[in-house]
Short mmCIF file of C-alpha atoms in Angstrom, two decimals:
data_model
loop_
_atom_site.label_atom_id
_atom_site.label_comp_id
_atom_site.label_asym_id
_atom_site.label_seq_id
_atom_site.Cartn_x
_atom_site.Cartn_y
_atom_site.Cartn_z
CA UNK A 43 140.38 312.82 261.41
CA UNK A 44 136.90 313.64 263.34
CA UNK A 45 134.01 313.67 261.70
CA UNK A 46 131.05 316.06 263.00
CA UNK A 47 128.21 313.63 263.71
CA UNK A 48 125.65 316.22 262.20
CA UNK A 49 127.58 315.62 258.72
CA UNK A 50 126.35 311.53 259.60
CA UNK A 51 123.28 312.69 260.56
CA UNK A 52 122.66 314.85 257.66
CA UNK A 53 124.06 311.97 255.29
CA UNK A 54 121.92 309.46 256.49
CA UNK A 55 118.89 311.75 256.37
CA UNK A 56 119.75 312.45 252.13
CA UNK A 57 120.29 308.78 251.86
CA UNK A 58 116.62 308.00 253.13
CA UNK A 59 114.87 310.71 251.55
CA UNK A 60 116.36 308.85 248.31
CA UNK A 61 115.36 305.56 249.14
CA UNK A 62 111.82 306.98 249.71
CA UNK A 63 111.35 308.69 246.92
CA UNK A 64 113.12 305.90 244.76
CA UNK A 65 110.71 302.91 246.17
CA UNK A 66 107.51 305.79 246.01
CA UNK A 67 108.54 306.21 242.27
CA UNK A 68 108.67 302.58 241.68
CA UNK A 69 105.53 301.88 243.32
CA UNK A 70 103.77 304.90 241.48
CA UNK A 71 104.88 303.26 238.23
CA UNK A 72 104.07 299.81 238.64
CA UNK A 73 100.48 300.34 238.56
CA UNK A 74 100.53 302.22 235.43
CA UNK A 75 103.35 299.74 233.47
CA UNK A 76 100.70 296.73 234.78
CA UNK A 77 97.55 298.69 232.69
CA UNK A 78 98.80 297.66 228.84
CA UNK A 79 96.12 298.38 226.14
CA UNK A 80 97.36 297.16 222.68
CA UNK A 81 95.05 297.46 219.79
CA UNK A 82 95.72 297.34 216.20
CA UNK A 83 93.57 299.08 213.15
CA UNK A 84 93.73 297.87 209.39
CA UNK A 85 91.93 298.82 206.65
CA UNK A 86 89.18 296.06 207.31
CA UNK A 87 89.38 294.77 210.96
CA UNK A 88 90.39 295.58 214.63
CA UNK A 89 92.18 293.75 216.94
CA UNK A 90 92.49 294.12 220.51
CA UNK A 91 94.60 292.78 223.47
CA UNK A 92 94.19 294.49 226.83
CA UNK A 93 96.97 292.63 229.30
CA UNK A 94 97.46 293.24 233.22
CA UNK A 95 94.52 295.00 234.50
CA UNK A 96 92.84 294.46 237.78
CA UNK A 97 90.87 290.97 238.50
CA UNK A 98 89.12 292.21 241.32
CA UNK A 99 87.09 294.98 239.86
CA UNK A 100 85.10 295.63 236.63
CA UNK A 101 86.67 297.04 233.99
CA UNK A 102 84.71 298.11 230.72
CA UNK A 103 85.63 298.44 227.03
CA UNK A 104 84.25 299.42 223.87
CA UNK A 105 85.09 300.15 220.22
CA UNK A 106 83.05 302.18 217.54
CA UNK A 107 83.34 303.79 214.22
CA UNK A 108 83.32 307.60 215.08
CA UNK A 109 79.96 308.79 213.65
CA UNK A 110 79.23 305.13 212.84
CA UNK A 111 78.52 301.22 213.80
CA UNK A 112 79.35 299.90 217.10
CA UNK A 113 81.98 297.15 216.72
CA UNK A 114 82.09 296.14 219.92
CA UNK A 115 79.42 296.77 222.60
CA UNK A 116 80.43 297.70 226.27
CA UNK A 117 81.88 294.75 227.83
CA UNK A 118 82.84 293.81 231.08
CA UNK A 119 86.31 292.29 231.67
CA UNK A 120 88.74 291.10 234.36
CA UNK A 121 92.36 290.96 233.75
CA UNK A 122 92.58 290.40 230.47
CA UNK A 123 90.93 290.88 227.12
CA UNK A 124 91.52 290.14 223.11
CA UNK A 125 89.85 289.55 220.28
CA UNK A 126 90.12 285.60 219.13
CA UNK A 127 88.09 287.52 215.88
CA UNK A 128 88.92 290.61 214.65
CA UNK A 129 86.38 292.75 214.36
CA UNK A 130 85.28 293.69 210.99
CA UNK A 131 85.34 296.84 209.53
CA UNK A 132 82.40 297.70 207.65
CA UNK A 133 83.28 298.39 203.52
CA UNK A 134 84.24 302.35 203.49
CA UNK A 135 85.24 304.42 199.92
CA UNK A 136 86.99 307.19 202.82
CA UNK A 137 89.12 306.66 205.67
CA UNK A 138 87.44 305.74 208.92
CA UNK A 139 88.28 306.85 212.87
CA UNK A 140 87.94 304.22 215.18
CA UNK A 141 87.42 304.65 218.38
CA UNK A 142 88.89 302.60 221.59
CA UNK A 143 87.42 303.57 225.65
CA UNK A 144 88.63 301.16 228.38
CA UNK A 145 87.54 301.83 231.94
CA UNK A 146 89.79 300.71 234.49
CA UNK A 147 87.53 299.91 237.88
CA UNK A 148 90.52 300.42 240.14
CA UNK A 149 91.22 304.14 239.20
CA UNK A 150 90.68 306.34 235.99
CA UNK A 151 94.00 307.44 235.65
CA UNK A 152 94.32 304.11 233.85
CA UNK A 153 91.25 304.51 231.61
CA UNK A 154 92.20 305.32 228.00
CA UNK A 155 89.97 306.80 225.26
CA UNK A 156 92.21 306.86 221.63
CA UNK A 157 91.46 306.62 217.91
CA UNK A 158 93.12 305.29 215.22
CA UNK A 159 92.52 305.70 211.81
CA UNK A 160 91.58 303.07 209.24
CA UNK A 161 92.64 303.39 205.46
CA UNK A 162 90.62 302.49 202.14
CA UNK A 163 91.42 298.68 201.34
CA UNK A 164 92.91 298.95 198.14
CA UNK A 165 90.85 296.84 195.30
CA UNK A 166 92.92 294.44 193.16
CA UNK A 167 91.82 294.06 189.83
CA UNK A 168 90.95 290.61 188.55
CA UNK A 169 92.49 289.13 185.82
CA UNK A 170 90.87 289.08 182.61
CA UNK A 171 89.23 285.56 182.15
CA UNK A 172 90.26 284.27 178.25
CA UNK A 173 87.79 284.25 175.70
CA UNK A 174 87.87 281.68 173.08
CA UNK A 175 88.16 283.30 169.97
CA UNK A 176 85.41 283.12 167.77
CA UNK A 177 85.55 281.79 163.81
CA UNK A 178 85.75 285.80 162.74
CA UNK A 179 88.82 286.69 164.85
CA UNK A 180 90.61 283.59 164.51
CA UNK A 181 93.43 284.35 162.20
CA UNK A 182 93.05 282.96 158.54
CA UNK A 183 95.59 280.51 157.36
CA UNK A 184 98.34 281.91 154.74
CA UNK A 185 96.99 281.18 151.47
CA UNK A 186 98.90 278.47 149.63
CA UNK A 187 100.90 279.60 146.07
CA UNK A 188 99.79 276.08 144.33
CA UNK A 189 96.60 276.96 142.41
CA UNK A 190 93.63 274.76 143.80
CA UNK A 191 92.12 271.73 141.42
CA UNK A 192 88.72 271.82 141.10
CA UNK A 193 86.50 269.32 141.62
CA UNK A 194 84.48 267.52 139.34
CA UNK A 195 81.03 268.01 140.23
CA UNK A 196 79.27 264.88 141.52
CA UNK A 197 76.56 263.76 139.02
CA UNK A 198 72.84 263.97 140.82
CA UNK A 199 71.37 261.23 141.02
CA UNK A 200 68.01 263.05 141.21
CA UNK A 201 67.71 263.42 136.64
CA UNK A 202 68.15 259.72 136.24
CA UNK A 203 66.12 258.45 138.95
CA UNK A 204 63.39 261.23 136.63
CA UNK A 205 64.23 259.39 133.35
CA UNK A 206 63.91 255.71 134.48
CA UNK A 207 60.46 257.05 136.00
CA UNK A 208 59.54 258.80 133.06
CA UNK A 209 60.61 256.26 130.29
CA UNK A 210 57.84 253.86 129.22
CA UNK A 211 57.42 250.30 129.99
CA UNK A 212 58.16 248.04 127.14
CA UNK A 213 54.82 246.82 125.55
CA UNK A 214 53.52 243.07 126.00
CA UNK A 215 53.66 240.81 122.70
CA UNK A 216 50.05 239.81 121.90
CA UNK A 217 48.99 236.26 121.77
CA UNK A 218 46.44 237.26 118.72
CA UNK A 219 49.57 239.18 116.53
CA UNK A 220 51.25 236.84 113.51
CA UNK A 221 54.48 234.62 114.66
CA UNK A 222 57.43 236.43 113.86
CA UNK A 223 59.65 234.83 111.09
CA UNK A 224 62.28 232.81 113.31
CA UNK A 225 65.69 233.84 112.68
CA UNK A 226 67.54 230.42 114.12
CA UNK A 227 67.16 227.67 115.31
CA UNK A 228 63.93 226.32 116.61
CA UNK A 229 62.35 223.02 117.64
CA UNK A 230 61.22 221.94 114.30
CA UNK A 231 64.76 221.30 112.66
CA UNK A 232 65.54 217.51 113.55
CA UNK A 233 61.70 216.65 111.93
CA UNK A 234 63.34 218.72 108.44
CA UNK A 235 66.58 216.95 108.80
CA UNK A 236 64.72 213.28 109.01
CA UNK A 237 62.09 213.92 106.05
CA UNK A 238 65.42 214.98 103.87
CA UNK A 239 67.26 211.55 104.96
CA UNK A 240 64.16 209.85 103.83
CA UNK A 241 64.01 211.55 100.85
CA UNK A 242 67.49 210.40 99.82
CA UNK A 243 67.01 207.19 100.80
CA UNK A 244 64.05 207.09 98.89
CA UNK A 245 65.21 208.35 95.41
CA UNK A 246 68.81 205.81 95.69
CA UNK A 247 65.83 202.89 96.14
CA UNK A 248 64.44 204.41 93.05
CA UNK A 249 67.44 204.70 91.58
CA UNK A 250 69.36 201.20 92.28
CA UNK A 251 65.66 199.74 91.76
CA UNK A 252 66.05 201.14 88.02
CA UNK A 253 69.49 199.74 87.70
CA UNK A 254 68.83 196.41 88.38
CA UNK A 255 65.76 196.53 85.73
CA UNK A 256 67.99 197.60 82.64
CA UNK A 257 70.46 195.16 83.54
CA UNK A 258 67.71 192.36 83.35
CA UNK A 259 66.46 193.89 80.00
CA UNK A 260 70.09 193.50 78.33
#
């Protein structure tokens, strides 16, 4: 079987043409897969990571708060960019647009200009600190059933400290009053006791004395 050689040539033209526009494709794309802008919003901070752009040439960025601060300034990067800090969000009762603008200094068809939006943080409550409870709310003990003794009340000591004040000093003896009749014994008993044994001894001298005479008589 012959083959025309205008079918080869027309073949082999269609498989070039492919091959062209296959590698033209691929080399169209590559460019625009290098250019990767990656940012991230949150409700208090942005972060950014800008990957594979061109060394050789300037390339610009900058991020605001639409009708708002400036969170980050123009800046001037080469192939890559991030944050190492987020940047902070300022405090905001409403949701907030955020802006993003990155120049590309090899061609603007890789510049980008997008917003994001950036919800209300949502407050958490603290928890209530404890209070101690004062005397009033403290709960009173249950009363007990046994009825309670009283107490003898504790004598003052403040009405006999008055009476031993008030009470009168016990009066001196004087030296010029009368000697009391003495009621015991004193120091002049042994002098009574010796005139008495005298005494006797006296009257049975008498007595034996008048003996003796009578018996002389007779």
């Amino acid at each position: 079987m012959t083959i025309p050689r205008r079918s080869w040539r027309g073949a082999g033209a269609f498989a070039a043409a492919a091959v062209v526009g296959l590698a033209g494709g691929v080399l169209s794309a590559s460019p625009a897969a290098a250019h990767t802008p990656t940012w991230a919003v949150t409700c208090s901070e942005v972060t950014l990571n800008l990957t594979q752009y061109s060394k050789d040439v300037a390339n610009q960025v900058t991020v605001s708060v639409v009708g708002g601060d400036v969170l980050l300034p123009t800046t001037e990067f080469g192939r890559d960019f991030s944050t190492k800090t987020p940047l902070q969000l300022p405090k905001h009762d409403k949701e907030l647009t955020v802006r993003l603008v990155v120049k590309a200094g090899d061609s603007d068809r890789y510049s980008v200009d997008q917003t994001k939006v950036a919800p209300v943080c949502e407050e958490t409550t603290p928890a209530p600190t404890p209070t101690e409870e004062s005397p009033s709310e403290t709960p009173s003990e249950t009363p007990s059933t046994e009825p309670a003794t009283p107490e003898a009340p504790e004598p003052s000591a403040t009405p006999s400290e008055t009476a031993t004040e008030a009470a009168p000093a016990p009066a001196e003896p004087s030296s010029s009053a009368p000697d009391l009749a003495e009621t015991g014994s004193s120091s002049a008993t042994p002098v009574i006791g010796g005139a008495a044994l005298a005494v006797l001894l006296a009257g049975g001298g008498i007595l034996w004395s008048v003996r003796k005479r009578r018996s002389v008589q007779h």
